PDB file of N, CA, C and O in Angstrom:
ATOM      1  N   MET F 133      20.931   3.303 -28.213  1.00  0.00           N
ATOM      2  CA  MET F 133      22.211   2.668 -27.963  1.00  0.00           C
ATOM      3  C   MET F 133      21.963   1.204 -27.568  1.00  0.00           C
ATOM      4  O   MET F 133      21.202   0.933 -26.644  1.00  0.00           O
ATOM      5  N   PRO F 134      22.596   0.252 -28.275  1.00  0.00           N
ATOM      6  CA  PRO F 134      22.362  -1.161 -27.956  1.00  0.00           C
ATOM      7  C   PRO F 134      22.943  -1.533 -26.596  1.00  0.00           C
ATOM      8  O   PRO F 134      23.955  -1.007 -26.162  1.00  0.00           O
ATOM      9  N   VAL F 135      22.258  -2.440 -25.945  1.00  0.00           N
ATOM     10  CA  VAL F 135      22.697  -2.936 -24.640  1.00  0.00           C
ATOM     11  C   VAL F 135      23.752  -4.017 -24.873  1.00  0.00           C
ATOM     12  O   VAL F 135      23.524  -4.929 -25.670  1.00  0.00           O
ATOM     13  N   PRO F 136      24.920  -3.927 -24.222  1.00  0.00           N
ATOM     14  CA  PRO F 136      25.930  -4.976 -24.420  1.00  0.00           C
ATOM     15  C   PRO F 136      25.434  -6.304 -23.858  1.00  0.00           C
ATOM     16  O   PRO F 136      24.696  -6.329 -22.871  1.00  0.00           O
ATOM     17  N   PRO F 137      25.826  -7.412 -24.487  1.00  0.00           N
ATOM     18  CA  PRO F 137      25.373  -8.721 -24.006  1.00  0.00           C
ATOM     19  C   PRO F 137      25.996  -9.042 -22.651  1.00  0.00           C
ATOM     20  O   PRO F 137      27.065  -8.566 -22.303  1.00  0.00           O
ATOM     21  N   VAL F 138      25.294  -9.863 -21.904  1.00  0.00           N
ATOM     22  CA  VAL F 138      25.804 -10.365 -20.632  1.00  0.00           C
ATOM     23  C   VAL F 138      26.947 -11.320 -20.941  1.00  0.00           C
ATOM     24  O   VAL F 138      26.865 -12.107 -21.880  1.00  0.00           O
ATOM     25  N   VAL F 139      28.019 -11.258 -20.164  1.00  0.00           N
ATOM     26  CA  VAL F 139      29.153 -12.171 -20.346  1.00  0.00           C
ATOM     27  C   VAL F 139      29.410 -12.874 -19.028  1.00  0.00           C
ATOM     28  O   VAL F 139      29.539 -12.230 -17.990  1.00  0.00           O
ATOM     29  N   ARG F 140      29.458 -14.195 -19.064  1.00  0.00           N
ATOM     30  CA  ARG F 140      29.800 -15.003 -17.890  1.00  0.00           C
ATOM     31  C   ARG F 140      30.943 -15.927 -18.274  1.00  0.00           C
ATOM     32  O   ARG F 140      31.070 -16.331 -19.423  1.00  0.00           O
ATOM     33  N   SER F 141      31.745 -16.294 -17.299  1.00  0.00           N
ATOM     34  CA  SER F 141      32.886 -17.181 -17.552  1.00  0.00           C
ATOM     35  C   SER F 141      32.495 -18.635 -17.382  1.00  0.00           C
ATOM     36  O   SER F 141      31.749 -18.986 -16.464  1.00  0.00           O
ATOM     37  N   ALA F 142      33.033 -19.465 -18.258  1.00  0.00           N
ATOM     38  CA  ALA F 142      32.830 -20.907 -18.148  1.00  0.00           C
ATOM     39  C   ALA F 142      33.736 -21.448 -17.052  1.00  0.00           C
ATOM     40  O   ALA F 142      34.755 -20.854 -16.722  1.00  0.00           O
ATOM     41  N   ALA F 143      33.357 -22.585 -16.491  1.00  0.00           N
ATOM     42  CA  ALA F 143      34.175 -23.258 -15.482  1.00  0.00           C
ATOM     43  C   ALA F 143      34.513 -24.651 -15.986  1.00  0.00           C
ATOM     44  O   ALA F 143      33.696 -25.306 -16.638  1.00  0.00           O
ATOM     45  N   LEU F 144      35.712 -25.084 -15.689  1.00  0.00           N
ATOM     46  CA  LEU F 144      36.156 -26.417 -16.086  1.00  0.00           C
ATOM     47  C   LEU F 144      35.326 -27.474 -15.370  1.00  0.00           C
ATOM     48  O   LEU F 144      35.071 -27.357 -14.166  1.00  0.00           O
ATOM     49  N   VAL F 145      34.894 -28.494 -16.096  1.00  0.00           N
ATOM     50  CA  VAL F 145      34.175 -29.601 -15.479  1.00  0.00           C
ATOM     51  C   VAL F 145      35.189 -30.417 -14.682  1.00  0.00           C
ATOM     52  O   VAL F 145      36.239 -30.781 -15.218  1.00  0.00           O
ATOM     53  N   PRO F 146      34.921 -30.702 -13.403  1.00  0.00           N
ATOM     54  CA  PRO F 146      35.867 -31.486 -12.610  1.00  0.00           C
ATOM     55  C   PRO F 146      36.128 -32.856 -13.243  1.00  0.00           C
ATOM     56  O   PRO F 146      35.216 -33.449 -13.818  1.00  0.00           O
ATOM     57  N   PRO F 147      37.365 -33.360 -13.140  1.00  0.00           N
ATOM     58  CA  PRO F 147      37.700 -34.642 -13.771  1.00  0.00           C
ATOM     59  C   PRO F 147      36.759 -35.781 -13.382  1.00  0.00           C
ATOM     60  O   PRO F 147      36.426 -36.603 -14.218  1.00  0.00           O
ATOM     61  N   ALA F 148      36.306 -35.811 -12.148  1.00  0.00           N
ATOM     62  CA  ALA F 148      35.417 -36.898 -11.704  1.00  0.00           C
ATOM     63  C   ALA F 148      34.061 -36.849 -12.398  1.00  0.00           C
ATOM     64  O   ALA F 148      33.379 -37.862 -12.492  1.00  0.00           O
ATOM     65  N   LYS F 149      33.668 -35.674 -12.894  1.00  0.00           N
ATOM     66  CA  LYS F 149      32.352 -35.540 -13.530  1.00  0.00           C
ATOM     67  C   LYS F 149      32.430 -35.533 -15.053  1.00  0.00           C
ATOM     68  O   LYS F 149      31.416 -35.440 -15.715  1.00  0.00           O
ATOM     69  N   ARG F 150      33.628 -35.589 -15.596  1.00  0.00           N
ATOM     70  CA  ARG F 150      33.764 -35.588 -17.057  1.00  0.00           C
ATOM     71  C   ARG F 150      33.239 -36.890 -17.618  1.00  0.00           C
ATOM     72  O   ARG F 150      33.343 -37.947 -17.017  1.00  0.00           O
ATOM     73  N   SER F 151      32.696 -36.782 -18.794  1.00  0.00           N
ATOM     74  CA  SER F 151      32.155 -37.970 -19.444  1.00  0.00           C
ATOM     75  C   SER F 151      32.618 -37.993 -20.890  1.00  0.00           C
ATOM     76  O   SER F 151      33.063 -36.994 -21.434  1.00  0.00           O
ATOM     77  N   ARG F 152      32.474 -39.101 -21.496  1.00  0.00           N
ATOM     78  CA  ARG F 152      32.877 -39.223 -22.898  1.00  0.00           C
ATOM     79  C   ARG F 152      31.654 -39.312 -23.805  1.00  0.00           C
ATOM     80  O   ARG F 152      31.753 -39.794 -24.913  1.00  0.00           O
ATOM     81  N   ARG F 153      30.547 -38.831 -23.340  1.00  0.00           N
ATOM     82  CA  ARG F 153      29.345 -38.835 -24.187  1.00  0.00           C
ATOM     83  C   ARG F 153      29.449 -37.724 -25.220  1.00  0.00           C
ATOM     84  O   ARG F 153      30.283 -36.844 -25.103  1.00  0.00           O
ATOM     85  N   ASP F 154      28.598 -37.758 -26.188  1.00  0.00           N
ATOM     86  CA  ASP F 154      28.604 -36.721 -27.224  1.00  0.00           C
ATOM     87  C   ASP F 154      28.012 -35.439 -26.652  1.00  0.00           C
ATOM     88  O   ASP F 154      26.843 -35.391 -26.302  1.00  0.00           O
ATOM     89  N   LEU F 155      28.837 -34.428 -26.548  1.00  0.00           N
ATOM     90  CA  LEU F 155      28.392 -33.131 -26.045  1.00  0.00           C
ATOM     91  C   LEU F 155      28.378 -32.131 -27.187  1.00  0.00           C
ATOM     92  O   LEU F 155      29.198 -32.211 -28.101  1.00  0.00           O
ATOM     93  N   PRO F 156      27.477 -31.158 -27.119  1.00  0.00           N
ATOM     94  CA  PRO F 156      27.485 -30.118 -28.149  1.00  0.00           C
ATOM     95  C   PRO F 156      28.657 -29.160 -27.925  1.00  0.00           C
ATOM     96  O   PRO F 156      29.232 -29.097 -26.829  1.00  0.00           O
ATOM     97  N   TYR F 157      28.999 -28.436 -28.950  1.00  0.00           N
ATOM     98  CA  TYR F 157      30.046 -27.424 -28.871  1.00  0.00           C
ATOM     99  C   TYR F 157      29.412 -26.055 -28.647  1.00  0.00           C
ATOM    100  O   TYR F 157      28.309 -25.791 -29.125  1.00  0.00           O
ATOM    101  N   GLY F 158      30.141 -25.190 -27.935  1.00  0.00           N
ATOM    102  CA  GLY F 158      29.736 -23.803 -27.837  1.00  0.00           C
ATOM    103  C   GLY F 158      29.771 -23.189 -29.227  1.00  0.00           C
ATOM    104  O   GLY F 158      30.536 -23.619 -30.093  1.00  0.00           O
ATOM    105  N   ILE F 159      28.947 -22.179 -29.451  1.00  0.00           N
ATOM    106  CA  ILE F 159      28.840 -21.552 -30.768  1.00  0.00           C
ATOM    107  C   ILE F 159      29.714 -20.302 -30.775  1.00  0.00           C
ATOM    108  O   ILE F 159      29.454 -19.357 -30.024  1.00  0.00           O
ATOM    109  N   PRO F 160      30.779 -20.289 -31.595  1.00  0.00           N
ATOM    110  CA  PRO F 160      31.677 -19.125 -31.611  1.00  0.00           C
ATOM    111  C   PRO F 160      30.933 -17.822 -31.932  1.00  0.00           C
ATOM    112  O   PRO F 160      30.038 -17.798 -32.778  1.00  0.00           O
ATOM    113  N   VAL F 161      31.308 -16.759 -31.240  1.00  0.00           N
ATOM    114  CA  VAL F 161      30.732 -15.440 -31.491  1.00  0.00           C
ATOM    115  C   VAL F 161      31.588 -14.773 -32.564  1.00  0.00           C
ATOM    116  O   VAL F 161      32.801 -14.636 -32.393  1.00  0.00           O
ATOM    117  N   PRO F 162      30.977 -14.364 -33.693  1.00  0.00           N
ATOM    118  CA  PRO F 162      31.746 -13.708 -34.754  1.00  0.00           C
ATOM    119  C   PRO F 162      32.477 -12.461 -34.238  1.00  0.00           C
ATOM    120  O   PRO F 162      31.909 -11.674 -33.483  1.00  0.00           O
ATOM    121  N   ASN F 163      33.735 -12.322 -34.629  1.00  0.00           N
ATOM    122  CA  ASN F 163      34.566 -11.172 -34.281  1.00  0.00           C
ATOM    123  C   ASN F 163      34.844 -11.027 -32.783  1.00  0.00           C
ATOM    124  O   ASN F 163      35.181  -9.948 -32.319  1.00  0.00           O
ATOM    125  N   LYS F 164      34.646 -12.101 -32.009  1.00  0.00           N
ATOM    126  CA  LYS F 164      34.924 -12.087 -30.565  1.00  0.00           C
ATOM    127  C   LYS F 164      35.671 -13.367 -30.209  1.00  0.00           C
ATOM    128  O   LYS F 164      35.094 -14.304 -29.653  1.00  0.00           O
ATOM    129  N   PRO F 165      36.964 -13.447 -30.520  1.00  0.00           N
ATOM    130  CA  PRO F 165      37.716 -14.666 -30.208  1.00  0.00           C
ATOM    131  C   PRO F 165      37.672 -14.970 -28.712  1.00  0.00           C
ATOM    132  O   PRO F 165      37.813 -14.073 -27.882  1.00  0.00           O
ATOM    133  N   GLY F 166      37.450 -16.236 -28.384  1.00  0.00           N
ATOM    134  CA  GLY F 166      37.413 -16.646 -26.984  1.00  0.00           C
ATOM    135  C   GLY F 166      36.043 -16.557 -26.347  1.00  0.00           C
ATOM    136  O   GLY F 166      35.881 -16.862 -25.171  1.00  0.00           O
ATOM    137  N   PHE F 167      35.045 -16.154 -27.135  1.00  0.00           N
ATOM    138  CA  PHE F 167      33.684 -16.071 -26.620  1.00  0.00           C
ATOM    139  C   PHE F 167      32.763 -16.953 -27.460  1.00  0.00           C
ATOM    140  O   PHE F 167      32.902 -17.035 -28.672  1.00  0.00           O
ATOM    141  N   VAL F 168      31.833 -17.621 -26.777  1.00  0.00           N
ATOM    142  CA  VAL F 168      30.851 -18.479 -27.444  1.00  0.00           C
ATOM    143  C   VAL F 168      29.480 -18.173 -26.872  1.00  0.00           C
ATOM    144  O   VAL F 168      29.352 -17.526 -25.834  1.00  0.00           O
ATOM    145  N   THR F 169      28.460 -18.665 -27.558  1.00  0.00           N
ATOM    146  CA  THR F 169      27.128 -18.683 -26.966  1.00  0.00           C
ATOM    147  C   THR F 169      26.837 -20.110 -26.578  1.00  0.00           C
ATOM    148  O   THR F 169      27.359 -21.063 -27.171  1.00  0.00           O
ATOM    149  N   SER F 170      26.035 -20.270 -25.566  1.00  0.00           N
ATOM    150  CA  SER F 170      25.692 -21.594 -25.063  1.00  0.00           C
ATOM    151  C   SER F 170      24.883 -22.368 -26.089  1.00  0.00           C
ATOM    152  O   SER F 170      23.948 -21.820 -26.676  1.00  0.00           O
ATOM    153  N   PRO F 171      25.210 -23.650 -26.281  1.00  0.00           N
ATOM    154  CA  PRO F 171      24.375 -24.454 -27.177  1.00  0.00           C
ATOM    155  C   PRO F 171      23.001 -24.739 -26.562  1.00  0.00           C
ATOM    156  O   PRO F 171      22.078 -25.125 -27.251  1.00  0.00           O
ATOM    157  N   TYR F 172      22.863 -24.531 -25.258  1.00  0.00           N
ATOM    158  CA  TYR F 172      21.601 -24.791 -24.553  1.00  0.00           C
ATOM    159  C   TYR F 172      20.749 -23.535 -24.384  1.00  0.00           C
ATOM    160  O   TYR F 172      19.535 -23.622 -24.283  1.00  0.00           O
ATOM    161  N   ALA F 173      21.405 -22.374 -24.291  1.00  0.00           N
ATOM    162  CA  ALA F 173      20.695 -21.112 -24.072  1.00  0.00           C
ATOM    163  C   ALA F 173      21.347 -20.028 -24.927  1.00  0.00           C
ATOM    164  O   ALA F 173      21.971 -19.101 -24.410  1.00  0.00           O
ATOM    165  N   PRO F 174      21.229 -20.135 -26.264  1.00  0.00           N
ATOM    166  CA  PRO F 174      21.957 -19.229 -27.156  1.00  0.00           C
ATOM    167  C   PRO F 174      21.586 -17.753 -27.025  1.00  0.00           C
ATOM    168  O   PRO F 174      22.354 -16.893 -27.422  1.00  0.00           O
ATOM    169  N   LYS F 175      20.446 -17.440 -26.451  1.00  0.00           N
ATOM    170  CA  LYS F 175      20.033 -16.039 -26.330  1.00  0.00           C
ATOM    171  C   LYS F 175      20.330 -15.458 -24.946  1.00  0.00           C
ATOM    172  O   LYS F 175      19.999 -14.315 -24.670  1.00  0.00           O
ATOM    173  N   SER F 176      20.979 -16.234 -24.077  1.00  0.00           N
ATOM    174  CA  SER F 176      21.246 -15.766 -22.712  1.00  0.00           C
ATOM    175  C   SER F 176      22.380 -14.757 -22.636  1.00  0.00           C
ATOM    176  O   SER F 176      22.364 -13.873 -21.800  1.00  0.00           O
ATOM    177  N   GLY F 177      23.391 -14.900 -23.465  1.00  0.00           N
ATOM    178  CA  GLY F 177      24.547 -14.019 -23.429  1.00  0.00           C
ATOM    179  C   GLY F 177      25.777 -14.794 -23.866  1.00  0.00           C
ATOM    180  O   GLY F 177      25.684 -15.931 -24.322  1.00  0.00           O
ATOM    181  N   TYR F 178      26.927 -14.171 -23.712  1.00  0.00           N
ATOM    182  CA  TYR F 178      28.181 -14.796 -24.129  1.00  0.00           C
ATOM    183  C   TYR F 178      28.797 -15.574 -22.977  1.00  0.00           C
ATOM    184  O   TYR F 178      28.598 -15.238 -21.811  1.00  0.00           O
ATOM    185  N   VAL F 179      29.556 -16.612 -23.356  1.00  0.00           N
ATOM    186  CA  VAL F 179      30.326 -17.384 -22.387  1.00  0.00           C
ATOM    187  C   VAL F 179      31.802 -17.181 -22.722  1.00  0.00           C
ATOM    188  O   VAL F 179      32.222 -17.401 -23.857  1.00  0.00           O
ATOM    189  N   ASP F 180      32.570 -16.749 -21.745  1.00  0.00           N
ATOM    190  CA  ASP F 180      34.000 -16.511 -21.909  1.00  0.00           C
ATOM    191  C   ASP F 180      34.734 -17.839 -21.736  1.00  0.00           C
ATOM    192  O   ASP F 180      34.749 -18.403 -20.650  1.00  0.00           O
ATOM    193  N   VAL F 181      35.319 -18.338 -22.818  1.00  0.00           N
ATOM    194  CA  VAL F 181      36.066 -19.602 -22.760  1.00  0.00           C
ATOM    195  C   VAL F 181      37.548 -19.378 -23.067  1.00  0.00           C
ATOM    196  O   VAL F 181      38.269 -20.330 -23.382  1.00  0.00           O
ATOM    197  N   ARG F 182      37.998 -18.113 -22.956  1.00  0.00           N
ATOM    198  CA  ARG F 182      39.417 -17.830 -23.168  1.00  0.00           C
ATOM    199  C   ARG F 182      40.228 -18.615 -22.142  1.00  0.00           C
ATOM    200  O   ARG F 182      39.848 -18.715 -20.984  1.00  0.00           O
ATOM    201  N   GLY F 183      41.320 -19.170 -22.590  1.00  0.00           N
ATOM    202  CA  GLY F 183      42.177 -19.931 -21.692  1.00  0.00           C
ATOM    203  C   GLY F 183      41.880 -21.417 -21.692  1.00  0.00           C
ATOM    204  O   GLY F 183      42.619 -22.187 -21.086  1.00  0.00           O
ATOM    205  N   PHE F 184      40.800 -21.832 -22.331  1.00  0.00           N
ATOM    206  CA  PHE F 184      40.497 -23.260 -22.443  1.00  0.00           C
ATOM    207  C   PHE F 184      40.825 -23.721 -23.857  1.00  0.00           C
ATOM    208  O   PHE F 184      40.344 -23.132 -24.824  1.00  0.00           O
ATOM    209  N   PRO F 185      41.634 -24.776 -24.004  1.00  0.00           N
ATOM    210  CA  PRO F 185      41.905 -25.289 -25.350  1.00  0.00           C
ATOM    211  C   PRO F 185      40.643 -25.884 -25.982  1.00  0.00           C
ATOM    212  O   PRO F 185      39.711 -26.269 -25.273  1.00  0.00           O
ATOM    213  N   GLY F 186      40.632 -25.944 -27.304  1.00  0.00           N
ATOM    214  CA  GLY F 186      39.515 -26.550 -28.018  1.00  0.00           C
ATOM    215  C   GLY F 186      39.253 -27.971 -27.554  1.00  0.00           C
ATOM    216  O   GLY F 186      40.180 -28.720 -27.266  1.00  0.00           O
ATOM    217  N   GLY F 187      37.986 -28.328 -27.449  1.00  0.00           N
ATOM    218  CA  GLY F 187      37.606 -29.677 -27.035  1.00  0.00           C
ATOM    219  C   GLY F 187      37.545 -29.877 -25.536  1.00  0.00           C
ATOM    220  O   GLY F 187      37.301 -30.978 -25.064  1.00  0.00           O
ATOM    221  N   THR F 188      37.737 -28.803 -24.759  1.00  0.00           N
ATOM    222  CA  THR F 188      37.676 -28.907 -23.303  1.00  0.00           C
ATOM    223  C   THR F 188      36.225 -28.917 -22.845  1.00  0.00           C
ATOM    224  O   THR F 188      35.398 -28.144 -23.325  1.00  0.00           O
ATOM    225  N   GLU F 189      35.902 -29.787 -21.898  1.00  0.00           N
ATOM    226  CA  GLU F 189      34.554 -29.865 -21.358  1.00  0.00           C
ATOM    227  C   GLU F 189      34.404 -28.808 -20.263  1.00  0.00           C
ATOM    228  O   GLU F 189      35.146 -28.809 -19.286  1.00  0.00           O
ATOM    229  N   VAL F 190      33.482 -27.879 -20.472  1.00  0.00           N
ATOM    230  CA  VAL F 190      33.254 -26.797 -19.513  1.00  0.00           C
ATOM    231  C   VAL F 190      31.781 -26.755 -19.128  1.00  0.00           C
ATOM    232  O   VAL F 190      30.920 -27.278 -19.832  1.00  0.00           O
ATOM    233  N   ASN F 191      31.500 -26.119 -17.988  1.00  0.00           N
ATOM    234  CA  ASN F 191      30.123 -25.935 -17.540  1.00  0.00           C
ATOM    235  C   ASN F 191      29.561 -24.642 -18.090  1.00  0.00           C
ATOM    236  O   ASN F 191      30.209 -23.599 -18.024  1.00  0.00           O
ATOM    237  N   ASP F 192      28.364 -24.706 -18.599  1.00  0.00           N
ATOM    238  CA  ASP F 192      27.639 -23.542 -19.078  1.00  0.00           C
ATOM    239  C   ASP F 192      27.187 -22.739 -17.851  1.00  0.00           C
ATOM    240  O   ASP F 192      26.452 -23.262 -17.014  1.00  0.00           O
ATOM    241  N   PRO F 193      27.621 -21.491 -17.721  1.00  0.00           N
ATOM    242  CA  PRO F 193      27.233 -20.716 -16.526  1.00  0.00           C
ATOM    243  C   PRO F 193      25.762 -20.328 -16.491  1.00  0.00           C
ATOM    244  O   PRO F 193      25.266 -19.910 -15.457  1.00  0.00           O
ATOM    245  N   TYR F 194      25.057 -20.483 -17.594  1.00  0.00           N
ATOM    246  CA  TYR F 194      23.642 -20.137 -17.635  1.00  0.00           C
ATOM    247  C   TYR F 194      22.743 -21.319 -17.271  1.00  0.00           C
ATOM    248  O   TYR F 194      21.699 -21.136 -16.676  1.00  0.00           O
ATOM    249  N   THR F 195      23.159 -22.542 -17.649  1.00  0.00           N
ATOM    250  CA  THR F 195      22.302 -23.714 -17.408  1.00  0.00           C
ATOM    251  C   THR F 195      22.935 -24.750 -16.495  1.00  0.00           C
ATOM    252  O   THR F 195      22.234 -25.630 -16.005  1.00  0.00           O
ATOM    253  N   GLY F 196      24.266 -24.695 -16.314  1.00  0.00           N
ATOM    254  CA  GLY F 196      24.950 -25.698 -15.503  1.00  0.00           C
ATOM    255  C   GLY F 196      25.262 -26.971 -16.272  1.00  0.00           C
ATOM    256  O   GLY F 196      25.872 -27.887 -15.734  1.00  0.00           O
ATOM    257  N   LYS F 197      24.878 -27.044 -17.544  1.00  0.00           N
ATOM    258  CA  LYS F 197      25.148 -28.229 -18.356  1.00  0.00           C
ATOM    259  C   LYS F 197      26.529 -28.123 -18.986  1.00  0.00           C
ATOM    260  O   LYS F 197      27.042 -27.032 -19.198  1.00  0.00           O
ATOM    261  N   ALA F 198      27.113 -29.265 -19.294  1.00  0.00           N
ATOM    262  CA  ALA F 198      28.457 -29.300 -19.891  1.00  0.00           C
ATOM    263  C   ALA F 198      28.371 -29.171 -21.406  1.00  0.00           C
ATOM    264  O   ALA F 198      27.442 -29.665 -22.045  1.00  0.00           O
ATOM    265  N   PHE F 199      29.379 -28.471 -21.968  1.00  0.00           N
ATOM    266  CA  PHE F 199      29.555 -28.433 -23.413  1.00  0.00           C
ATOM    267  C   PHE F 199      31.040 -28.367 -23.710  1.00  0.00           C
ATOM    268  O   PHE F 199      31.857 -28.218 -22.802  1.00  0.00           O
ATOM    269  N   LEU F 200      31.403 -28.520 -24.980  1.00  0.00           N
ATOM    270  CA  LEU F 200      32.800 -28.508 -25.395  1.00  0.00           C
ATOM    271  C   LEU F 200      33.169 -27.159 -25.985  1.00  0.00           C
ATOM    272  O   LEU F 200      32.364 -26.537 -26.688  1.00  0.00           O
ATOM    273  N   THR F 201      34.403 -26.730 -25.721  1.00  0.00           N
ATOM    274  CA  THR F 201      34.877 -25.497 -26.339  1.00  0.00           C
ATOM    275  C   THR F 201      35.242 -25.788 -27.791  1.00  0.00           C
ATOM    276  O   THR F 201      35.737 -26.882 -28.101  1.00  0.00           O
ATOM    277  N   PRO F 202      34.959 -24.841 -28.700  1.00  0.00           N
ATOM    278  CA  PRO F 202      35.271 -25.076 -30.109  1.00  0.00           C
ATOM    279  C   PRO F 202      36.777 -24.995 -30.392  1.00  0.00           C
ATOM    280  O   PRO F 202      37.542 -24.537 -29.586  1.00  0.00           O
TER     281      PRO F 202
END
């Protein structure tokens, strides 16, 4: 029986820490709307980005680095 992937929720980057630099996008998980894999740690598990509009800067719960929601 396969082990389900770990799922952690993304957190919004505070406005004071947001930047306009080029950030990578989270990688959408096929057949799992609202879930992505981290562009920094793609094998760590899923990141729940439900409730965040596309292009929102969020913190990766696995690395603490910012990325954009797709």
